[in-house]
Coordinates of C-alpha atoms in Angstrom, one line a residue:
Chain A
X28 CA 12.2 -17.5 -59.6
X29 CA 12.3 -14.6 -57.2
X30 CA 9.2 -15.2 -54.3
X31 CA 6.4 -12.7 -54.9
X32 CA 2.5 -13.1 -53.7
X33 CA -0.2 -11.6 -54.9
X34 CA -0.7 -10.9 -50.6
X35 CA 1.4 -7.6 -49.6
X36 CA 3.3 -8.0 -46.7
X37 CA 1.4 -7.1 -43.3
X38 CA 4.7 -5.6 -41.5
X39 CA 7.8 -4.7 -43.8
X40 CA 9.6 -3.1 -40.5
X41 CA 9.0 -3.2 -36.7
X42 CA 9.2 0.6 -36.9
X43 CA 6.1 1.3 -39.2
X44 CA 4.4 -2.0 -38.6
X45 CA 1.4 0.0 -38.4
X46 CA 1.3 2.0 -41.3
X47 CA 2.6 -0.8 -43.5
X48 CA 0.5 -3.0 -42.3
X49 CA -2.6 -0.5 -42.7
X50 CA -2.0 0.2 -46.2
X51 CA -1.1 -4.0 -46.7
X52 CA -4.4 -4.4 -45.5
X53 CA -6.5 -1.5 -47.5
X54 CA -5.8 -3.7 -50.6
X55 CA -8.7 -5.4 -52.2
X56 CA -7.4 -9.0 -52.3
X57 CA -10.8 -10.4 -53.8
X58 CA -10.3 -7.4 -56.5
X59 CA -8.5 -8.6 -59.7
X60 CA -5.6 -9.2 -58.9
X61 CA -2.6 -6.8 -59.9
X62 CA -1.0 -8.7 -62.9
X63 CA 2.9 -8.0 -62.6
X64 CA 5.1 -6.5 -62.0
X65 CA 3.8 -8.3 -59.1
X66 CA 5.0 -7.2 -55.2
X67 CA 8.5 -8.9 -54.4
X68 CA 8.0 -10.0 -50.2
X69 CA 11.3 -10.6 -49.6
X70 CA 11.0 -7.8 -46.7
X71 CA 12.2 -8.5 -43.6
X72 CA 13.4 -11.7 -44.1
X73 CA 16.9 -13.6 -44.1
X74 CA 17.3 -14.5 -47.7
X75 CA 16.2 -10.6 -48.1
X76 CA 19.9 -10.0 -48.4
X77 CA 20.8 -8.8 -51.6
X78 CA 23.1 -11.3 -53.3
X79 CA 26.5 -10.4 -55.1
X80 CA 28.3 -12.5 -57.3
X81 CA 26.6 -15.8 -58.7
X82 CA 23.1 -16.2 -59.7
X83 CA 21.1 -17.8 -57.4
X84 CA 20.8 -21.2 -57.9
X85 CA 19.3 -22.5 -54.7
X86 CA 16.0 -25.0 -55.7
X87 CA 15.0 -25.6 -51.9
X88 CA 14.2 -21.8 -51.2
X89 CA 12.4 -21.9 -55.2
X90 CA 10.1 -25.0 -54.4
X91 CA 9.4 -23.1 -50.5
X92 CA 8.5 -19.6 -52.2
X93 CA 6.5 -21.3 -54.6
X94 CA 4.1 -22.7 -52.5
X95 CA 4.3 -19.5 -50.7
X96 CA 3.1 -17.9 -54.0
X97 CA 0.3 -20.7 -54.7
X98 CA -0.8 -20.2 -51.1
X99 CA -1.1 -16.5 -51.4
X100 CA -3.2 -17.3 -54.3
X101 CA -5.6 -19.9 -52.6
X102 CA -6.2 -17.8 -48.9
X103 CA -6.9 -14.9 -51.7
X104 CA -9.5 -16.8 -53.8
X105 CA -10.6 -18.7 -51.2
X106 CA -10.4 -17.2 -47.6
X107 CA -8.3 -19.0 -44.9
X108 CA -11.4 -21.3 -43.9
X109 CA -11.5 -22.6 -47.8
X110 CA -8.1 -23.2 -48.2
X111 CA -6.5 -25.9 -48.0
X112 CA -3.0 -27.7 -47.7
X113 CA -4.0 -30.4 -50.3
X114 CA -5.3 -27.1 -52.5
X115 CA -2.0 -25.4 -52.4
X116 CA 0.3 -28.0 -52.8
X117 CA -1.9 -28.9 -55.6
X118 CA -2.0 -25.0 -57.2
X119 CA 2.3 -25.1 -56.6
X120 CA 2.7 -28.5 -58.2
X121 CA 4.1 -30.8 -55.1
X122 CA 3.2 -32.8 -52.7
X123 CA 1.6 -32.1 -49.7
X124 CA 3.6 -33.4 -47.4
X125 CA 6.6 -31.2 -48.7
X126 CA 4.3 -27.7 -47.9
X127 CA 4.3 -29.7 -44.1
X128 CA 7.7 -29.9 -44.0
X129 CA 8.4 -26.4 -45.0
X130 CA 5.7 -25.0 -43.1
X131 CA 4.2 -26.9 -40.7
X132 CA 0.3 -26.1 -40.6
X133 CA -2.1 -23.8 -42.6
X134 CA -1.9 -21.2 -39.9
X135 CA 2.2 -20.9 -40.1
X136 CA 1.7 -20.9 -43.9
X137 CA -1.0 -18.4 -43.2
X138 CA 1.2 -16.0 -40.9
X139 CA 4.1 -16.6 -43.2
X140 CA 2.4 -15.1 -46.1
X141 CA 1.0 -11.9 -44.7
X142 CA 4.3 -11.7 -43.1
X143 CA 2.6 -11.8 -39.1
X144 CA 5.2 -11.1 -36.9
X145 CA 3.6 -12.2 -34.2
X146 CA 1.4 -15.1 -33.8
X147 CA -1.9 -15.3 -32.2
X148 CA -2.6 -18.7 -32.0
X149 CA 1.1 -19.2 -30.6
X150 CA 0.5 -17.2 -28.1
X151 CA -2.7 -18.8 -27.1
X152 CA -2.0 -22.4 -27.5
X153 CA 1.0 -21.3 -24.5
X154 CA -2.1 -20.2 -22.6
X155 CA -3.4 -23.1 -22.9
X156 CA -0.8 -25.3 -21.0
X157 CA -2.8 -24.4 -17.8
X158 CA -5.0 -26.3 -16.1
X159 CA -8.5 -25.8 -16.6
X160 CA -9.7 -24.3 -13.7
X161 CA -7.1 -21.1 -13.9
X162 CA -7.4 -21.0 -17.8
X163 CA -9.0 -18.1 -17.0
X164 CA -6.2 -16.3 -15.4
X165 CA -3.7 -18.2 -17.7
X166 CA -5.1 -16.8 -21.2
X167 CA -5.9 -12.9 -19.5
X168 CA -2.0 -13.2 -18.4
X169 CA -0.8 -14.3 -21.3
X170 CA -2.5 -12.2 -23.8
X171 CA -2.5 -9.1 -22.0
X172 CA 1.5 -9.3 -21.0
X173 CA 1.9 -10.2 -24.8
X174 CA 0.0 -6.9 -25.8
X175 CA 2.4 -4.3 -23.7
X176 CA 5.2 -5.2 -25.9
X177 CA 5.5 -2.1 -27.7
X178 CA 6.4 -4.3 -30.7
X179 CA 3.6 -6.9 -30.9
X180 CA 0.9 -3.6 -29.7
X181 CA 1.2 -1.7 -33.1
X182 CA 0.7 -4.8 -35.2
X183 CA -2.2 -6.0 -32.9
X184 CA -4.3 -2.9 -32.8
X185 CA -3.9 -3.1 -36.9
X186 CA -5.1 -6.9 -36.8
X187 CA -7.8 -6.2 -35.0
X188 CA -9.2 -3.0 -36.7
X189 CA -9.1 -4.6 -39.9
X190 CA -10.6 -8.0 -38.4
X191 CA -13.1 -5.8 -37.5
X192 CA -13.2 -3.6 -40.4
X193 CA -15.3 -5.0 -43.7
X194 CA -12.3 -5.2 -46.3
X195 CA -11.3 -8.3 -48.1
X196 CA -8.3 -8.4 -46.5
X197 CA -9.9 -8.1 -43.0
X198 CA -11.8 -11.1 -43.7
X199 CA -8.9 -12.8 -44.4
X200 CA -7.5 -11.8 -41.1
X201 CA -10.9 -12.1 -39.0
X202 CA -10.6 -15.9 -40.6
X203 CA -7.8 -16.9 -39.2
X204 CA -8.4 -15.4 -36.0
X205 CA -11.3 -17.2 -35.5
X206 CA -10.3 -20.3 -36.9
X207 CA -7.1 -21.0 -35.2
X208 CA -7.9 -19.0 -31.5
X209 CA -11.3 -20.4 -31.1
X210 CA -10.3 -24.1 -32.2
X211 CA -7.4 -24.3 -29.8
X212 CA -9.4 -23.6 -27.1
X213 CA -12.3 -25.5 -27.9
X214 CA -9.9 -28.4 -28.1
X215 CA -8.7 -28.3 -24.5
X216 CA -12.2 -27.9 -23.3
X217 CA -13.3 -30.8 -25.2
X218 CA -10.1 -32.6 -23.5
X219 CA -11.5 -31.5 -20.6
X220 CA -14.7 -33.7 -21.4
X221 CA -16.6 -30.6 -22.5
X222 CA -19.2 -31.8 -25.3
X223 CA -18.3 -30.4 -28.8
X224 CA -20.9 -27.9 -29.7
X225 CA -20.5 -26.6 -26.0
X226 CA -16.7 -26.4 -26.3
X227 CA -17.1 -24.2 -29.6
X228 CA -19.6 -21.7 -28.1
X229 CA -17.3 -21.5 -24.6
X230 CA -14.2 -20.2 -26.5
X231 CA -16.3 -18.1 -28.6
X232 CA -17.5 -16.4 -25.0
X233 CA -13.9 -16.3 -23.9
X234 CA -13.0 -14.5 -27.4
X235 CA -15.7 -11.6 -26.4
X236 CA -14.1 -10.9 -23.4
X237 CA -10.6 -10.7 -24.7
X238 CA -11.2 -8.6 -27.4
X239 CA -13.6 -6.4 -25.7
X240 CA -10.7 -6.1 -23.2
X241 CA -7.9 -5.7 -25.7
X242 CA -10.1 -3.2 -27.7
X243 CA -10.9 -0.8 -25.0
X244 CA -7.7 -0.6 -23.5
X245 CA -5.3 -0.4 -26.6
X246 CA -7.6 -0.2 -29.4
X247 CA -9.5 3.2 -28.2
X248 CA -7.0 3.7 -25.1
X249 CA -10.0 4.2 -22.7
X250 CA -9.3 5.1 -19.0
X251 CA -9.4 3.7 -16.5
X252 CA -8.5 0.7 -18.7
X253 CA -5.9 2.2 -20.2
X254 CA -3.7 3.5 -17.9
X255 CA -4.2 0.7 -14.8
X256 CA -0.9 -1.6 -14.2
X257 CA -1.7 -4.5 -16.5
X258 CA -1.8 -7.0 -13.8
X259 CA -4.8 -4.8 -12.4
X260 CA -6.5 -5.4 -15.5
X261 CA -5.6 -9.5 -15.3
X262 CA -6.7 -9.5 -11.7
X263 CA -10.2 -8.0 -13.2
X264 CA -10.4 -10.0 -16.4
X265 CA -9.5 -13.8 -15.3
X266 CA -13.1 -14.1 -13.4
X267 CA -15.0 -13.3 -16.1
X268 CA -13.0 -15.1 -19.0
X269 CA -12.9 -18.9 -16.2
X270 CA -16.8 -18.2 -16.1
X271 CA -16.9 -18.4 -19.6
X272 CA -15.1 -21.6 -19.5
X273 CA -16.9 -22.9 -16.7
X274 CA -19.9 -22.4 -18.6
X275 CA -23.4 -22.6 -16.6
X276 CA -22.8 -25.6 -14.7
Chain B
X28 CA -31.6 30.4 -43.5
X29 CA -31.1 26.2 -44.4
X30 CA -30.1 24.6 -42.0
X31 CA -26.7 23.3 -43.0
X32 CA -23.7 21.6 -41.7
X33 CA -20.3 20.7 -41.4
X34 CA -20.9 17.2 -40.1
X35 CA -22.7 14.9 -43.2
X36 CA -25.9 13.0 -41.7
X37 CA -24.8 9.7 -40.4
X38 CA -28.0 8.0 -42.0
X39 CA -29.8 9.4 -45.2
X40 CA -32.5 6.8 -44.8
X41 CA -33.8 3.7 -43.3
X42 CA -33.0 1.4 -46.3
X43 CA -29.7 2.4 -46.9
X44 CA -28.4 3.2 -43.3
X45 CA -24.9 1.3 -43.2
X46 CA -24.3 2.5 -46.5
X47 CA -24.8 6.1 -45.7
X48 CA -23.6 6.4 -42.5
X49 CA -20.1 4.6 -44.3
X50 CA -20.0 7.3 -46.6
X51 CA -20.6 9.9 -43.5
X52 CA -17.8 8.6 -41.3
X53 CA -15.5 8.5 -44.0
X54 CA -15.1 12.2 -44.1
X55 CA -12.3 13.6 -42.6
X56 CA -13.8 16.1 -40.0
X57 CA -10.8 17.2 -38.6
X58 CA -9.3 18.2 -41.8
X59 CA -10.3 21.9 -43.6
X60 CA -13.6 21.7 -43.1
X61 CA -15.6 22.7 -46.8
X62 CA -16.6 25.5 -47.3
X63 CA -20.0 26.5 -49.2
X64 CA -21.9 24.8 -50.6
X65 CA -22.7 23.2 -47.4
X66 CA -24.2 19.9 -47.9
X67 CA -28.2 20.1 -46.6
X68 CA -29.0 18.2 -43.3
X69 CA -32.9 18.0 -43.5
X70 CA -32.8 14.6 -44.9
X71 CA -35.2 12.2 -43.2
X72 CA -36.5 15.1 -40.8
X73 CA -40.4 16.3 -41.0
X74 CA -38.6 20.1 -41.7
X75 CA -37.4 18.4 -45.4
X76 CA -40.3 18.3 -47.2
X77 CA -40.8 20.8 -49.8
X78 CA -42.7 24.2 -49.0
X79 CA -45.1 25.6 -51.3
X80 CA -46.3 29.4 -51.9
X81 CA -44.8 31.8 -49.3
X82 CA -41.5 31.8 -48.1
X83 CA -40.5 30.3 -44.9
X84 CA -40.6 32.5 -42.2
X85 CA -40.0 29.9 -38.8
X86 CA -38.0 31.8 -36.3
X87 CA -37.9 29.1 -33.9
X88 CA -36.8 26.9 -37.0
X89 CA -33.7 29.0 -37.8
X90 CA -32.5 29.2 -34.3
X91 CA -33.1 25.6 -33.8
X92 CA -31.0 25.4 -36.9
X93 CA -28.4 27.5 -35.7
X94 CA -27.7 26.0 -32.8
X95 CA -27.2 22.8 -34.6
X96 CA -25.0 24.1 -36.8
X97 CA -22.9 25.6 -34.0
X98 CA -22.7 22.2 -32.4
X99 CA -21.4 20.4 -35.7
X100 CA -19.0 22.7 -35.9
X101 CA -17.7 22.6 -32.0
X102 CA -18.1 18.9 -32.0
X103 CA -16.3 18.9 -35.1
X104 CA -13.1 21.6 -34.0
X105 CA -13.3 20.1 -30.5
X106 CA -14.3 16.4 -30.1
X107 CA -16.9 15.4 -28.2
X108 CA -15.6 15.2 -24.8
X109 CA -14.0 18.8 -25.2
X110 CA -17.5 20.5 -26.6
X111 CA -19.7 22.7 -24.1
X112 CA -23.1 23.4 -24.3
X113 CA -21.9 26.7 -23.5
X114 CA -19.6 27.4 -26.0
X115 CA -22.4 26.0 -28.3
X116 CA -24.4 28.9 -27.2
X117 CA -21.3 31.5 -27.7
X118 CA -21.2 30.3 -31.3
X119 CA -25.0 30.0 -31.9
X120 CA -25.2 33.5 -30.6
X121 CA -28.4 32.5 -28.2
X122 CA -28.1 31.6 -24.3
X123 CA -27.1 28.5 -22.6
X124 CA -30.6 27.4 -21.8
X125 CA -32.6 27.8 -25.3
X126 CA -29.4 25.2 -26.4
X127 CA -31.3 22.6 -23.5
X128 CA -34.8 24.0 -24.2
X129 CA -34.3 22.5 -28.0
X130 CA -32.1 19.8 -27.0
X131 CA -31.8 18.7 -23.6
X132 CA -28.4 17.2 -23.1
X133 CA -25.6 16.9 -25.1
X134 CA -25.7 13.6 -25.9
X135 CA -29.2 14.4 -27.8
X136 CA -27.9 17.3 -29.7
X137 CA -24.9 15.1 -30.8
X138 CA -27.6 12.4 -32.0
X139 CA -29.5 15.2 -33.5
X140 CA -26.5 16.7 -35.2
X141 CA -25.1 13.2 -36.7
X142 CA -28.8 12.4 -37.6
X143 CA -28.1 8.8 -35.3
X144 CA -31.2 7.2 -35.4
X145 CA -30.8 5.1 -32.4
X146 CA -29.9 6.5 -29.4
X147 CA -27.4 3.9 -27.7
X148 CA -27.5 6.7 -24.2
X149 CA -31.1 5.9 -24.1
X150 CA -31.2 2.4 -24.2
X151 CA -28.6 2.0 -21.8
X152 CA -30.1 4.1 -19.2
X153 CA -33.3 2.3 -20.1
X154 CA -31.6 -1.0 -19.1
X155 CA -29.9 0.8 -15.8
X156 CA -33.8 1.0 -14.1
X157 CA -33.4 -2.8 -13.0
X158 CA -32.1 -3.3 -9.2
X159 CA -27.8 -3.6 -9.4
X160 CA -28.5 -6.9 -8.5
X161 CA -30.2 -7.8 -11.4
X162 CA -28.2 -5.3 -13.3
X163 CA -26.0 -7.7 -15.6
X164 CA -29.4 -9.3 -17.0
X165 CA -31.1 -6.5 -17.4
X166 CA -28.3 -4.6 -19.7
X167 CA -27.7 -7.9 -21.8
X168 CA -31.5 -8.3 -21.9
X169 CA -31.9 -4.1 -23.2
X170 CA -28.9 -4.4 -25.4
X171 CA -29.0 -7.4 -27.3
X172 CA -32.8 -7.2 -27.9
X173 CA -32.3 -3.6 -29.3
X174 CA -29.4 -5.2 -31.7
X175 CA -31.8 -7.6 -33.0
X176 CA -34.3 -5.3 -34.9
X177 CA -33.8 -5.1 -38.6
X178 CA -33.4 -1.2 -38.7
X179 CA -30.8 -0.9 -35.6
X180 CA -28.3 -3.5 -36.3
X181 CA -27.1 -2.0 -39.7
X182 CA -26.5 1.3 -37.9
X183 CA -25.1 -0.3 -34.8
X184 CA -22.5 -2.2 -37.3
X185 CA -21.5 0.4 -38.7
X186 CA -21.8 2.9 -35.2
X187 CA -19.0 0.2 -34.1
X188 CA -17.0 -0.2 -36.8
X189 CA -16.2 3.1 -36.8
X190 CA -16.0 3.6 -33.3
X191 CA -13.0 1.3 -33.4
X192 CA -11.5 2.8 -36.8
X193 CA -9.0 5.0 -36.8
X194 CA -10.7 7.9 -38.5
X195 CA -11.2 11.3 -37.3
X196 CA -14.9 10.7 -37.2
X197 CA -15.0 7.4 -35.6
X198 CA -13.4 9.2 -32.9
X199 CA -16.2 11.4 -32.3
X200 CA -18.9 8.5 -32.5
X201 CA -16.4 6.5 -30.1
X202 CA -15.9 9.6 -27.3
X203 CA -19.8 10.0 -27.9
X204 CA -20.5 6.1 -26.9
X205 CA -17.9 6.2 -24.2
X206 CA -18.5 9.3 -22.7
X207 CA -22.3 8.5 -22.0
X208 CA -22.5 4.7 -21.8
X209 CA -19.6 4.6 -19.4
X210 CA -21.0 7.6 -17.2
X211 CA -24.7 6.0 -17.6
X212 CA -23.9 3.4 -15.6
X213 CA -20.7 4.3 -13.8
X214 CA -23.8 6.6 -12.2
X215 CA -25.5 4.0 -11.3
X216 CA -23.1 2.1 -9.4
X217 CA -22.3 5.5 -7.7
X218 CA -25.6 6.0 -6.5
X219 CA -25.6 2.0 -5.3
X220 CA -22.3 3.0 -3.5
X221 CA -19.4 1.8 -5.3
X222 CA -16.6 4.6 -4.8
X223 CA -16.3 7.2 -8.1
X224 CA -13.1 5.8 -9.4
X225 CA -13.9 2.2 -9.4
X226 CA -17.2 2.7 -10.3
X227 CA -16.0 4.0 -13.3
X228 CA -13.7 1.0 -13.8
X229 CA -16.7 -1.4 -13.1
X230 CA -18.6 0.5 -15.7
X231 CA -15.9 0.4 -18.7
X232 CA -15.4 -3.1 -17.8
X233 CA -19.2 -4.3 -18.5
X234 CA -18.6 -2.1 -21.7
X235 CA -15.7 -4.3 -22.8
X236 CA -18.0 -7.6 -22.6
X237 CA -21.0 -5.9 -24.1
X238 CA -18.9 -4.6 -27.4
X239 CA -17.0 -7.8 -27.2
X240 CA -20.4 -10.0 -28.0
X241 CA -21.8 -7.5 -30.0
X242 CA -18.9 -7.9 -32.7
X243 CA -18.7 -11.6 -32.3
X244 CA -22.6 -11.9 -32.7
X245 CA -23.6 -9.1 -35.0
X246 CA -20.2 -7.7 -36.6
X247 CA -18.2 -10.6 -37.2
X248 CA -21.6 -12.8 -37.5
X249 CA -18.6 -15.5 -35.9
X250 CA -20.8 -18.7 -35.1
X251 CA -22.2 -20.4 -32.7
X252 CA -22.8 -16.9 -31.1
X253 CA -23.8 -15.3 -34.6
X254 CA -27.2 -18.1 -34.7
X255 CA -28.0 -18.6 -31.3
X256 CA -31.3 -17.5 -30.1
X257 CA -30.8 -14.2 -28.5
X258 CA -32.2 -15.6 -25.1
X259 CA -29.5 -17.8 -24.8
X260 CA -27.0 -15.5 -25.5
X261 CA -28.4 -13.1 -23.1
X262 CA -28.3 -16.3 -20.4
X263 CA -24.4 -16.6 -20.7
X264 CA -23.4 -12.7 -20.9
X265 CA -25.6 -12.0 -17.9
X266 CA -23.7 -13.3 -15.5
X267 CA -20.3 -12.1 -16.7
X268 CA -21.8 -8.4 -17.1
X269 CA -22.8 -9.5 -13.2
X270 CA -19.6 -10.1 -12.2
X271 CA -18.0 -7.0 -13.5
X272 CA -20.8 -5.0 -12.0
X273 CA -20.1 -6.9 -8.3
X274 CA -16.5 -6.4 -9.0
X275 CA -14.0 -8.0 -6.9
X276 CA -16.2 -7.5 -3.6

């Protein structure tokens, strides 16, 4: 069984991540679904490689693209809030602890199926190794540096239009963002002994200030934002984003 | 003569604003421009209503609509940044100073023109009367109040959404909103003494933390932010619009 989803990819090459993952993303995933000839997403990856000789024959690689396919199916039901592992190992006909072995958590299973080359709440959770008292400067660094890559900037400014967007697929998106950014760092505040409810609103500050960041200076490409050295921009950013995790105290 | 226009009206009504102004911003201005029949911009405007019995004979009227015509189509050809009152004048056919005597500044002809029915300028510069100590509070204060009546939030949604599109006119909403917020209180600093080019920065940077909480609260309705009483969100963006205002000093 050849792996197909009823989720496009996001990014079928680093050269047009943008505009494949623009047109991925203007599909109406809560829409009927296309019936097939359904989208093959082997793009871009390894066992891409066309084949010649003997029929594929290789069950490990059926059993992983069919949860693929049955998690495809629940994050497009569903939402990525909604979904869950239990649900799709349930909708591919295994158990859950095999989608754990092959994928690890929702959110890989998540950035595996809209093909995210990059991974948001990767690249936070290293933020996050910091001490709390320069968080601050440790998530402005981290993100920000991660953003000039001209490879990760064309996919991000995409992710965050359509987050911000009001498509289906945006949802999807905005979902995970939230989930998976906010909850890692609500967790290390509430390891710092922050109180739960606390914890939650704090990253959700921190958020604001990222992507209010992140948006002016690559989104709309606003001077001076824009243009300044991007450890100018740190320098300016860290304050505001350790005052949010400070909170009022 | 109608007055007519190459830019649609961003809001048709107050019940169906988001909706409307969707519609509006979806059309490509940049591309050939359609040709007659124009689409009527009276909507919404005391000028609309029918007339009875003899035909209209308003001078002032015409000219009025003339020069707003001439500015849809400059804002249109040039972006907003790039339009003159001036060359709205050369195109209308009338001097530089009846443009201002019917419209004042260029940011309320552009309001006019797109039929905005909130003018984000004002309430800024409304906010920028408080003492730049008390600045930060006073701009969250203006800001997120405004945001929280029924008939500006739909428009505001949609004003940021497509700011942060990609279309041809979200660009012109988001050169409008940077343009005049940014120089609003970039202004202000000036006059308090912060040097030109880092009052500038200090003003684009309290603009990244104000749009940042105003998707998280009212775009991305993202929890707790999206249900907390608007006082308390006020209390923790205050101080972070503070700091940027301070800057590093």
């Amino acid at each position: 069984m050849p792996r197909t989803s009823v989720l496009p990819p996001l990014v079928a090459s680093e050269t047009d991540a943008a505009s494949a993952m623009s047109a991925a993303l203007s599909t109406p995933y809560n829409s009927p679904r296309p019936e097939p000839p359904r989208r093959l997403m082997l793009v871009d990856s390894a066992s891409a490689k066309p084949r010649r000789g003997r029929p594929r024959k290789n069950l490990r690689g059926d059993t992983r693209a069919r949860i693929a396919d049955a998690a495809a199916a629940e994050f497009a039901d569903k939402g990525y809030d909604a979904t869950s592992i239990r649900a799709i190992a349930r909708r591919a006909g295994v158990d859950s602890a095999l989608v754990h072995h092959y994928f690890d958590t929702k959110a890989a299973l998540f950035a595996d199926v809209v093909k995210l080359p990059v991974r948001p709440d990767r690249i936070v959770r290293q933020a996050l190794e910091a001490p709390i008292e320069r968080l601050g400067e440790s998530i402005a660094r981290t993100v920000l540096t991660a953003w000039e890559n001209p490879k990760v900037k064309p996919v991000g400014v995409t992710v965050l239009r359509s987050a911000i967007g009001g498509s289906a697929a945006g949802g999807l998106i905005r979902q995970f963002l939230l989930r998976e950014l906010m909850s890692a760092i609500a967790d290390k505040l509430e390891h710092s002994g922050v109180p739960h409810a606390e914890a939650a609103l704090r990253a959700e500050l921190v958020l604001t200030q990222v992507a209010g960041v992140l948006i002016m200076r690559h989104v709309l490409g606003a001077d001076p934002l824009a243009s300044m050295p991007v450890d100018d921009v740190i320098t300016r950013i860290a304050p505001a984003l350790q005052l949010h995790i400070d909170g009022l105290t």
